[in-house]
Amino acid sequence: MADEVVGVVGAGIVGLAVARELTRRRPGVRVVVVEKEDRVAVHQTGHNSGVVHAGIYYRPGSLKARLCARGAAMLREYCAHRRLPYQQCGKLVVAVTEDEVARLDALAARAGDSLVPGLRRVGPAEIREIEPYATGLAALHSPGTAITDYVKIAEAFAEDVVAAGGEVRFGFPVTRVDRTGSGLRVASPGDAVTVDRLIVCAGVHSDVVARLVGDAAQPRIIPFRGEYMRVVPEKAPMVRGLIYPVPDPRYPFLGVHFTRRVSGDLEVGPNAVLATAREGYRRSDVSLRDLYAIAAWPGAWRMAARHWRTGVREMYGSASKRAYMRAARRYVPQIGAGDVVRAGAGVRAQALDRDGALVDDFRIHRLGPVIAVRNAPSPAATSCMAIAEHVVDVLDGTGAA
Ligand SMILES: Cc1cc2nc3c(=O)[nH]c(=O)nc-3n(C[C@H](O)[C@H](O)[C@H](O)COP(=O)(O)OP(=O)(O)OC[C@H]3O[C@@H](n4cnc5c(N)ncnc54)[C@H](O)[C@@H]3O)c2cc1C
């Protein structure tokens, strides 16, 4: 029998990690990654906060909790092996009101179960020792949280795939997938490849590509733009590592934070405003097709009815630098609206079920020879190598989707 061919759609960090894992676990398999852009990591992977999460927030027993812990450890080892940037700068989750202290304690109790390395509760004096310009009533300190450069990691994964005999084809926007006698014909307007099995890791387009392979309509992706501010160089040394607010359990992805970058920059953000295009990095980017798809999904209206107040608040923060920084100043009062400039933005793929529920955990579907990664939000960059192991287990039939 000829060598088996496995296709992967998407050269973001998840697709490339999966492709790399396939070449390692099944050396006889030919792996072909197809990517619509002209290089790796153009979308979420290239526009994220660069944080290697330690897994404080995730529900014990969830895929996120399990794959984040394993993924972070694997990534650390990989970065050391490939000499890629990895700085263990630590993270403080800071409570500034009594109500937040109660939520912080609930978080600490839950995180204790998931054994986040070195996590401990600290008071105001220790907050100052760790981050001299931060204020708060109490905090959780995670010394193992790190920062990295996910674009460099994605590039290294692609090199590994090619070195192992695999292929990464750019400029290949998948628009059709047809079942042939024994496999699948994956086609773009100008090219086609026939594969025995296919793994879809298409990020903000994951629902669109999943529909091409006959997968379910839900969850649908609703794009949310996350905008960053960069702190002026004179004030950037005021924060040593990462300072986060206590997450609101209803919106765990909300809440601007201070993020140190491996470049040495200090950023604040991201917020979360509904994007008017799936690849809408600027406020002026509008796609009527994407807007129509959002409006046509009943879940989007149900989400809007439930969460419109939060949506309006985020839009206000997006329009006004002062409003944006008002939230951040609660943690570091000496950095205000006059100390930041607008930096870039990323677009999150927020999966939404038909009933309007925001999908929190990673979600992976299997349909015979096809696996569709339907929801891989943060911490999917941190978890990518463990997600890849999990996906290949599902493909092999040794793991459940
Ligand atoms: C603002 C922001 C901050 C974040 N911060 C963090 C963080 O600090 N730590 C962390 O762990 N995670 C973070 N995340 C989440 C993390 O970046 C993503 O979960 C991760 O990058 C998802 O990787 P992916 O490969 O699934 O998606 P992507 O990186 O979006 O890649 C998908 C790829 O599929 C391609 N594609 C789509 N459709 C097609 C098609 N039809 N044909 C061919 N190719 C196609 C796209 O061009 C793209 O290259 C953040 C995300 C955002 C947006």
mmCIF file of N, CA and C in Angstrom, residues 183-292:
data_model
loop_
_atom_site.group_PDB
_atom_site.id
_atom_site.type_symbol
_atom_site.label_atom_id
_atom_site.label_comp_id
_atom_site.label_asym_id
_atom_site.label_seq_id
_atom_site.Cartn_x
_atom_site.Cartn_y
_atom_site.Cartn_z
ATOM 1 N N GLY A 183 -10.514 8.416 -0.111
ATOM 2 C CA GLY A 183 -9.948 9.531 0.659
ATOM 3 C C GLY A 183 -10.717 10.815 0.453
ATOM 4 N N LEU A 184 -9.974 11.918 0.464
ATOM 5 C CA LEU A 184 -10.598 13.232 0.360
ATOM 6 C C LEU A 184 -9.773 14.090 -0.601
ATOM 7 N N ARG A 185 -10.470 14.825 -1.461
ATOM 8 C CA ARG A 185 -9.780 15.760 -2.343
ATOM 9 C C ARG A 185 -9.992 17.156 -1.762
ATOM 10 N N VAL A 186 -8.860 17.755 -1.356
ATOM 11 C CA VAL A 186 -8.905 19.064 -0.704
ATOM 12 C C VAL A 186 -8.462 20.082 -1.744
ATOM 13 N N ALA A 187 -9.337 21.046 -2.066
ATOM 14 C CA ALA A 187 -9.030 21.926 -3.198
ATOM 15 C C ALA A 187 -9.103 23.402 -2.830
ATOM 16 N N SER A 188 -8.216 24.175 -3.495
ATOM 17 C CA SER A 188 -8.300 25.635 -3.485
ATOM 18 C C SER A 188 -8.650 26.003 -4.935
ATOM 19 N N PRO A 189 -8.904 27.287 -5.229
ATOM 20 C CA PRO A 189 -9.244 27.613 -6.611
ATOM 21 C C PRO A 189 -8.154 27.204 -7.613
ATOM 22 N N GLY A 190 -6.880 27.129 -7.183
ATOM 23 C CA GLY A 190 -5.829 26.838 -8.163
ATOM 24 C C GLY A 190 -5.055 25.558 -7.918
ATOM 25 N N ASP A 191 -5.437 24.767 -6.945
ATOM 26 C CA ASP A 191 -4.598 23.633 -6.559
ATOM 27 C C ASP A 191 -5.467 22.564 -5.894
ATOM 28 N N ALA A 192 -4.937 21.376 -5.757
ATOM 29 C CA ALA A 192 -5.685 20.326 -5.043
ATOM 30 C C ALA A 192 -4.712 19.295 -4.522
ATOM 31 N N VAL A 193 -5.090 18.645 -3.439
ATOM 32 C CA VAL A 193 -4.275 17.572 -2.895
ATOM 33 C C VAL A 193 -5.237 16.470 -2.429
ATOM 34 N N THR A 194 -4.837 15.212 -2.662
ATOM 35 C CA THR A 194 -5.691 14.111 -2.222
ATOM 36 C C THR A 194 -5.063 13.487 -0.981
ATOM 37 N N VAL A 195 -5.873 13.358 0.052
ATOM 38 C CA VAL A 195 -5.350 12.858 1.328
ATOM 39 C C VAL A 195 -6.223 11.693 1.813
ATOM 40 N N ASP A 196 -5.646 10.893 2.697
ATOM 41 C CA ASP A 196 -6.433 9.803 3.289
ATOM 42 C C ASP A 196 -7.228 10.318 4.484
ATOM 43 N N ARG A 197 -6.595 11.228 5.232
ATOM 44 C CA ARG A 197 -7.272 11.798 6.399
ATOM 45 C C ARG A 197 -6.966 13.291 6.452
ATOM 46 N N LEU A 198 -7.825 14.003 7.169
ATOM 47 C CA LEU A 198 -7.689 15.464 7.179
ATOM 48 C C LEU A 198 -7.944 16.002 8.581
ATOM 49 N N ILE A 199 -7.121 16.974 8.970
ATOM 50 C CA ILE A 199 -7.321 17.623 10.272
ATOM 51 C C ILE A 199 -7.491 19.122 10.026
ATOM 52 N N VAL A 200 -8.587 19.651 10.507
ATOM 53 C CA VAL A 200 -8.907 21.064 10.260
ATOM 54 C C VAL A 200 -8.540 21.886 11.492
ATOM 55 N N CYS A 201 -7.606 22.829 11.299
ATOM 56 C CA CYS A 201 -7.169 23.719 12.393
ATOM 57 C C CYS A 201 -7.197 25.144 11.846
ATOM 58 N N ALA A 202 -8.393 25.611 11.481
ATOM 59 C CA ALA A 202 -8.497 26.839 10.688
ATOM 60 C C ALA A 202 -8.839 28.073 11.520
ATOM 61 N N GLY A 203 -8.671 28.009 12.820
ATOM 62 C CA GLY A 203 -8.787 29.196 13.673
ATOM 63 C C GLY A 203 -10.118 29.904 13.514
ATOM 64 N N VAL A 204 -10.059 31.162 13.128
ATOM 65 C CA VAL A 204 -11.263 31.986 13.059
ATOM 66 C C VAL A 204 -12.190 31.531 11.916
ATOM 67 N N HIS A 205 -11.682 30.662 11.024
ATOM 68 C CA HIS A 205 -12.508 30.097 9.941
ATOM 69 C C HIS A 205 -12.844 28.625 10.212
ATOM 70 N N SER A 206 -12.640 28.166 11.436
ATOM 71 C CA SER A 206 -12.790 26.733 11.685
ATOM 72 C C SER A 206 -14.209 26.240 11.393
ATOM 73 N N ASP A 207 -15.221 27.086 11.646
ATOM 74 C CA ASP A 207 -16.596 26.645 11.361
ATOM 75 C C ASP A 207 -16.842 26.553 9.856
ATOM 76 N N VAL A 208 -16.266 27.494 9.088
ATOM 77 C CA VAL A 208 -16.473 27.511 7.636
ATOM 78 C C VAL A 208 -15.846 26.262 7.014
ATOM 79 N N VAL A 209 -14.599 25.951 7.398
ATOM 80 C CA VAL A 209 -13.923 24.784 6.803
ATOM 81 C C VAL A 209 -14.584 23.492 7.305
ATOM 82 N N ALA A 210 -15.023 23.497 8.557
ATOM 83 C CA ALA A 210 -15.696 22.298 9.091
ATOM 84 C C ALA A 210 -16.966 22.008 8.296
ATOM 85 N N ARG A 211 -17.668 23.067 7.883
ATOM 86 C CA ARG A 211 -18.876 22.857 7.079
ATOM 87 C C ARG A 211 -18.537 22.222 5.737
ATOM 88 N N LEU A 212 -17.346 22.550 5.188
ATOM 89 C CA LEU A 212 -16.939 21.966 3.892
ATOM 90 C C LEU A 212 -16.777 20.454 3.992
ATOM 91 N N VAL A 213 -16.460 19.965 5.208
ATOM 92 C CA VAL A 213 -16.269 18.517 5.369
ATOM 93 C C VAL A 213 -17.532 17.866 5.944
ATOM 94 N N GLY A 214 -18.617 18.638 6.019
ATOM 95 C CA GLY A 214 -19.891 18.061 6.448
ATOM 96 C C GLY A 214 -20.080 18.007 7.952
ATOM 97 N N ASP A 215 -19.288 18.788 8.703
ATOM 98 C CA ASP A 215 -19.442 18.788 10.159
ATOM 99 C C ASP A 215 -20.659 19.649 10.558
ATOM 100 N N ALA A 216 -21.013 19.548 11.827
ATOM 101 C CA ALA A 216 -22.202 20.235 12.353
ATOM 102 C C ALA A 216 -22.078 21.755 12.228
ATOM 103 N N ALA A 217 -23.235 22.428 12.243
ATOM 104 C CA ALA A 217 -23.248 23.897 12.125
ATOM 105 C C ALA A 217 -22.719 24.561 13.384
ATOM 106 N N GLN A 218 -22.862 23.893 14.532
ATOM 107 C CA GLN A 218 -22.401 24.542 15.756
ATOM 108 C C GLN A 218 -21.172 23.835 16.328
ATOM 109 N N PRO A 219 -20.300 24.595 16.985
ATOM 110 C CA PRO A 219 -20.397 26.021 17.271
ATOM 111 C C PRO A 219 -19.985 26.881 16.066
ATOM 112 N N ARG A 220 -20.546 28.096 16.033
ATOM 113 C CA ARG A 220 -20.194 29.071 15.012
ATOM 114 C C ARG A 220 -19.132 30.002 15.604
ATOM 115 N N ILE A 221 -18.267 30.536 14.751
ATOM 116 C CA ILE A 221 -17.231 31.467 15.252
ATOM 117 C C ILE A 221 -17.705 32.913 15.135
ATOM 118 N N ILE A 222 -17.615 33.623 16.225
ATOM 119 C CA ILE A 222 -17.893 35.059 16.238
ATOM 120 C C ILE A 222 -16.547 35.737 16.538
ATOM 121 N N PRO A 223 -16.105 36.634 15.635
ATOM 122 C CA PRO A 223 -14.782 37.240 15.848
ATOM 123 C C PRO A 223 -14.826 38.402 16.841
ATOM 124 N N PHE A 224 -13.911 38.408 17.771
ATOM 125 C CA PHE A 224 -13.782 39.524 18.720
ATOM 126 C C PHE A 224 -12.383 40.117 18.602
ATOM 127 N N ARG A 225 -12.341 41.435 18.341
ATOM 128 C CA ARG A 225 -11.037 42.096 18.236
ATOM 129 C C ARG A 225 -10.517 42.413 19.635
ATOM 130 N N GLY A 226 -9.235 42.126 19.844
ATOM 131 C CA GLY A 226 -8.597 42.442 21.119
ATOM 132 C C GLY A 226 -7.510 43.477 20.856
ATOM 133 N N GLU A 227 -7.730 44.689 21.386
ATOM 134 C CA GLU A 227 -6.805 45.797 21.078
ATOM 135 C C GLU A 227 -5.804 45.994 22.222
ATOM 136 N N TYR A 228 -4.570 46.299 21.838
ATOM 137 C CA TYR A 228 -3.494 46.497 22.820
ATOM 138 C C TYR A 228 -3.061 47.960 22.849
ATOM 139 N N MET A 229 -2.538 48.380 24.008
ATOM 140 C CA MET A 229 -1.838 49.667 24.125
ATOM 141 C C MET A 229 -0.396 49.349 24.507
ATOM 142 N N ARG A 230 0.547 50.156 24.004
ATOM 143 C CA ARG A 230 1.956 49.963 24.404
ATOM 144 C C ARG A 230 2.345 51.080 25.369
ATOM 145 N N VAL A 231 2.979 50.704 26.471
ATOM 146 C CA VAL A 231 3.408 51.682 27.475
ATOM 147 C C VAL A 231 4.692 52.356 26.967
ATOM 148 N N VAL A 232 4.769 53.666 27.179
ATOM 149 C CA VAL A 232 5.945 54.414 26.697
ATOM 150 C C VAL A 232 7.214 53.865 27.377
ATOM 151 N N PRO A 233 8.362 53.896 26.652
ATOM 152 C CA PRO A 233 9.572 53.254 27.180
ATOM 153 C C PRO A 233 9.966 53.734 28.575
ATOM 154 N N GLU A 234 9.723 55.032 28.903
ATOM 155 C CA GLU A 234 10.137 55.533 30.227
ATOM 156 C C GLU A 234 9.405 54.809 31.358
ATOM 157 N N LYS A 235 8.155 54.392 31.096
ATOM 158 C CA LYS A 235 7.382 53.746 32.167
ATOM 159 C C LYS A 235 7.355 52.222 32.059
ATOM 160 N N ALA A 236 7.867 51.686 30.949
ATOM 161 C CA ALA A 236 7.803 50.226 30.752
ATOM 162 C C ALA A 236 8.483 49.439 31.880
ATOM 163 N N PRO A 237 9.591 49.943 32.474
ATOM 164 C CA PRO A 237 10.216 49.146 33.546
ATOM 165 C C PRO A 237 9.385 49.062 34.826
ATOM 166 N N MET A 238 8.260 49.791 34.883
ATOM 167 C CA MET A 238 7.442 49.762 36.114
ATOM 168 C C MET A 238 6.783 48.409 36.364
ATOM 169 N N VAL A 239 6.659 47.593 35.337
ATOM 170 C CA VAL A 239 6.064 46.264 35.522
ATOM 171 C C VAL A 239 7.107 45.221 35.102
ATOM 172 N N ARG A 240 7.353 44.276 36.011
ATOM 173 C CA ARG A 240 8.409 43.283 35.739
ATOM 174 C C ARG A 240 7.886 42.080 34.944
ATOM 175 N N GLY A 241 6.660 41.660 35.287
ATOM 176 C CA GLY A 241 6.132 40.438 34.664
ATOM 177 C C GLY A 241 4.735 40.669 34.132
ATOM 178 N N LEU A 242 3.781 39.872 34.616
ATOM 179 C CA LEU A 242 2.410 39.942 34.122
ATOM 180 C C LEU A 242 1.479 40.278 35.283
ATOM 181 N N ILE A 243 0.601 41.272 35.092
ATOM 182 C CA ILE A 243 -0.359 41.637 36.137
ATOM 183 C C ILE A 243 -1.760 41.532 35.544
ATOM 184 N N TYR A 244 -2.572 40.648 36.133
ATOM 185 C CA TYR A 244 -3.920 40.373 35.609
ATOM 186 C C TYR A 244 -4.972 40.713 36.653
ATOM 187 N N PRO A 245 -6.180 41.080 36.183
ATOM 188 C CA PRO A 245 -7.306 41.219 37.119
ATOM 189 C C PRO A 245 -7.854 39.839 37.479
ATOM 190 N N VAL A 246 -8.691 39.775 38.508
ATOM 191 C CA VAL A 246 -9.385 38.518 38.828
ATOM 192 C C VAL A 246 -10.442 38.309 37.745
ATOM 193 N N PRO A 247 -10.456 37.156 37.073
ATOM 194 C CA PRO A 247 -11.415 36.988 35.970
ATOM 195 C C PRO A 247 -12.852 36.930 36.466
ATOM 196 N N ASP A 248 -13.738 37.487 35.659
ATOM 197 C CA ASP A 248 -15.167 37.341 35.916
ATOM 198 C C ASP A 248 -15.549 35.969 35.363
ATOM 199 N N PRO A 249 -16.102 35.085 36.211
ATOM 200 C CA PRO A 249 -16.385 33.726 35.732
ATOM 201 C C PRO A 249 -17.297 33.698 34.503
ATOM 202 N N ARG A 250 -18.123 34.763 34.321
ATOM 203 C CA ARG A 250 -19.012 34.770 33.141
ATOM 204 C C ARG A 250 -18.237 35.088 31.872
ATOM 205 N N TYR A 251 -17.132 35.869 32.009
ATOM 206 C CA TYR A 251 -16.351 36.279 30.832
ATOM 207 C C TYR A 251 -14.866 36.088 31.138
ATOM 208 N N PRO A 252 -14.404 34.841 31.197
ATOM 209 C CA PRO A 252 -13.022 34.617 31.634
ATOM 210 C C PRO A 252 -11.980 35.258 30.719
ATOM 211 N N PHE A 253 -12.357 35.572 29.462
ATOM 212 C CA PHE A 253 -11.371 36.152 28.537
ATOM 213 C C PHE A 253 -11.323 37.663 28.630
ATOM 214 N N LEU A 254 -12.196 38.278 29.454
ATOM 215 C CA LEU A 254 -12.205 39.747 29.545
ATOM 216 C C LEU A 254 -11.279 40.243 30.644
ATOM 217 N N GLY A 255 -10.928 41.496 30.571
ATOM 218 C CA GLY A 255 -10.104 42.118 31.622
ATOM 219 C C GLY A 255 -8.716 42.406 31.093
ATOM 220 N N VAL A 256 -8.453 43.705 30.847
ATOM 221 C CA VAL A 256 -7.138 44.048 30.294
ATOM 222 C C VAL A 256 -6.060 43.778 31.345
ATOM 223 N N HIS A 257 -4.903 43.393 30.878
ATOM 224 C CA HIS A 257 -3.810 43.076 31.800
ATOM 225 C C HIS A 257 -2.504 43.681 31.298
ATOM 226 N N PHE A 258 -1.539 43.767 32.181
ATOM 227 C CA PHE A 258 -0.206 44.253 31.809
ATOM 228 C C PHE A 258 0.616 43.040 31.369
ATOM 229 N N THR A 259 1.163 43.121 30.179
ATOM 230 C CA THR A 259 1.906 41.986 29.627
ATOM 231 C C THR A 259 3.295 42.420 29.208
ATOM 232 N N ARG A 260 4.263 41.781 29.790
ATOM 233 C CA ARG A 260 5.636 42.013 29.341
ATOM 234 C C ARG A 260 5.871 41.156 28.111
ATOM 235 N N ARG A 261 6.589 41.697 27.125
ATOM 236 C CA ARG A 261 6.893 40.955 25.904
ATOM 237 C C ARG A 261 8.345 40.517 25.918
ATOM 238 N N VAL A 262 8.670 39.470 25.186
ATOM 239 C CA VAL A 262 10.079 39.055 25.157
ATOM 240 C C VAL A 262 10.958 40.122 24.506
ATOM 241 N N SER A 263 10.346 41.027 23.735
ATOM 242 C CA SER A 263 11.111 42.133 23.126
ATOM 243 C C SER A 263 11.503 43.168 24.171
ATOM 244 N N GLY A 264 10.904 43.111 25.366
ATOM 245 C CA GLY A 264 11.161 44.126 26.394
ATOM 246 C C GLY A 264 10.044 45.144 26.483
ATOM 247 N N ASP A 265 9.151 45.178 25.482
ATOM 248 C CA ASP A 265 8.018 46.112 25.531
ATOM 249 C C ASP A 265 7.059 45.722 26.653
ATOM 250 N N LEU A 266 6.305 46.719 27.111
ATOM 251 C CA LEU A 266 5.223 46.440 28.058
ATOM 252 C C LEU A 266 3.919 46.839 27.388
ATOM 253 N N GLU A 267 2.956 45.913 27.373
ATOM 254 C CA GLU A 267 1.670 46.208 26.739
ATOM 255 C C GLU A 267 0.537 46.085 27.737
ATOM 256 N N VAL A 268 -0.554 46.769 27.436
ATOM 257 C CA VAL A 268 -1.777 46.651 28.220
ATOM 258 C C VAL A 268 -2.841 46.126 27.255
ATOM 259 N N GLY A 269 -3.636 45.173 27.728
ATOM 260 C CA GLY A 269 -4.693 44.643 26.872
ATOM 261 C C GLY A 269 -4.681 43.139 26.909
ATOM 262 N N PRO A 270 -5.414 42.502 26.034
ATOM 263 C CA PRO A 270 -6.356 43.072 25.080
ATOM 264 C C PRO A 270 -7.761 43.197 25.667
ATOM 265 N N ASN A 271 -8.561 44.115 25.077
ATOM 266 C CA ASN A 271 -9.993 44.168 25.392
ATOM 267 C C ASN A 271 -10.716 43.176 24.480
ATOM 268 N N ALA A 272 -12.009 43.261 24.341
ATOM 269 C CA ALA A 272 -12.728 42.348 23.445
ATOM 270 C C ALA A 272 -13.952 43.059 22.886
ATOM 271 N N VAL A 273 -13.846 43.487 21.620
ATOM 272 C CA VAL A 273 -14.994 44.128 20.972
ATOM 273 C C VAL A 273 -15.378 43.310 19.740
ATOM 274 N N LEU A 274 -16.674 43.218 19.491
ATOM 275 C CA LEU A 274 -17.146 42.456 18.336
ATOM 276 C C LEU A 274 -16.465 43.004 17.086
ATOM 277 N N ALA A 275 -15.820 42.122 16.311
ATOM 278 C CA ALA A 275 -15.121 42.579 15.102
ATOM 279 C C ALA A 275 -16.092 42.538 13.926
ATOM 280 N N THR A 276 -15.928 43.484 13.009
ATOM 281 C CA THR A 276 -16.846 43.546 11.875
ATOM 282 C C THR A 276 -16.307 42.757 10.676
ATOM 283 N N ALA A 277 -15.267 41.956 10.917
ATOM 284 C CA ALA A 277 -14.752 41.023 9.900
ATOM 285 C C ALA A 277 -13.957 39.957 10.637
ATOM 286 N N ARG A 278 -13.929 38.745 10.084
ATOM 287 C CA ARG A 278 -13.186 37.672 10.759
ATOM 288 C C ARG A 278 -11.697 38.012 10.850
ATOM 289 N N GLU A 279 -11.207 38.773 9.873
ATOM 290 C CA GLU A 279 -9.809 39.192 9.949
ATOM 291 C C GLU A 279 -9.768 40.716 10.099
ATOM 292 N N GLY A 280 -10.636 41.234 10.947
ATOM 293 C CA GLY A 280 -10.789 42.680 11.125
ATOM 294 C C GLY A 280 -9.857 43.209 12.197
ATOM 295 N N TYR A 281 -8.615 43.442 11.814
ATOM 296 C CA TYR A 281 -7.623 43.914 12.789
ATOM 297 C C TYR A 281 -7.759 45.412 13.070
ATOM 298 N N ARG A 282 -8.398 46.133 12.108
ATOM 299 C CA ARG A 282 -8.626 47.567 12.332
ATOM 300 C C ARG A 282 -10.127 47.812 12.418
ATOM 301 N N ARG A 283 -10.480 48.904 13.113
ATOM 302 C CA ARG A 283 -11.909 49.199 13.264
ATOM 303 C C ARG A 283 -12.579 49.405 11.908
ATOM 304 N N SER A 284 -11.770 49.861 10.924
ATOM 305 C CA SER A 284 -12.354 50.152 9.609
ATOM 306 C C SER A 284 -12.524 48.888 8.752
ATOM 307 N N ASP A 285 -12.022 47.738 9.203
ATOM 308 C CA ASP A 285 -12.161 46.511 8.406
ATOM 309 C C ASP A 285 -13.584 45.972 8.547
ATOM 310 N N VAL A 286 -14.309 45.939 7.438
ATOM 311 C CA VAL A 286 -15.692 45.446 7.476
ATOM 312 C C VAL A 286 -15.874 44.407 6.374
ATOM 313 N N SER A 287 -16.438 43.264 6.721
ATOM 314 C CA SER A 287 -16.780 42.262 5.710
ATOM 315 C C SER A 287 -18.286 42.019 5.800
ATOM 316 N N LEU A 288 -19.000 42.373 4.717
ATOM 317 C CA LEU A 288 -20.458 42.190 4.741
ATOM 318 C C LEU A 288 -20.805 40.715 4.868
ATOM 319 N N ARG A 289 -19.977 39.869 4.235
ATOM 320 C CA ARG A 289 -20.236 38.433 4.311
ATOM 321 C C ARG A 289 -20.118 37.931 5.757
ATOM 322 N N ASP A 290 -19.064 38.393 6.441
ATOM 323 C CA ASP A 290 -18.884 37.955 7.830
ATOM 324 C C ASP A 290 -19.983 38.519 8.730
ATOM 325 N N LEU A 291 -20.375 39.788 8.460
ATOM 326 C CA LEU A 291 -21.444 40.393 9.276
ATOM 327 C C LEU A 291 -22.759 39.648 9.069
ATOM 328 N N TYR A 292 -23.019 39.261 7.802
ATOM 329 C CA TYR A 292 -24.241 38.527 7.513
ATOM 330 C C TYR A 292 -24.224 37.184 8.262
#
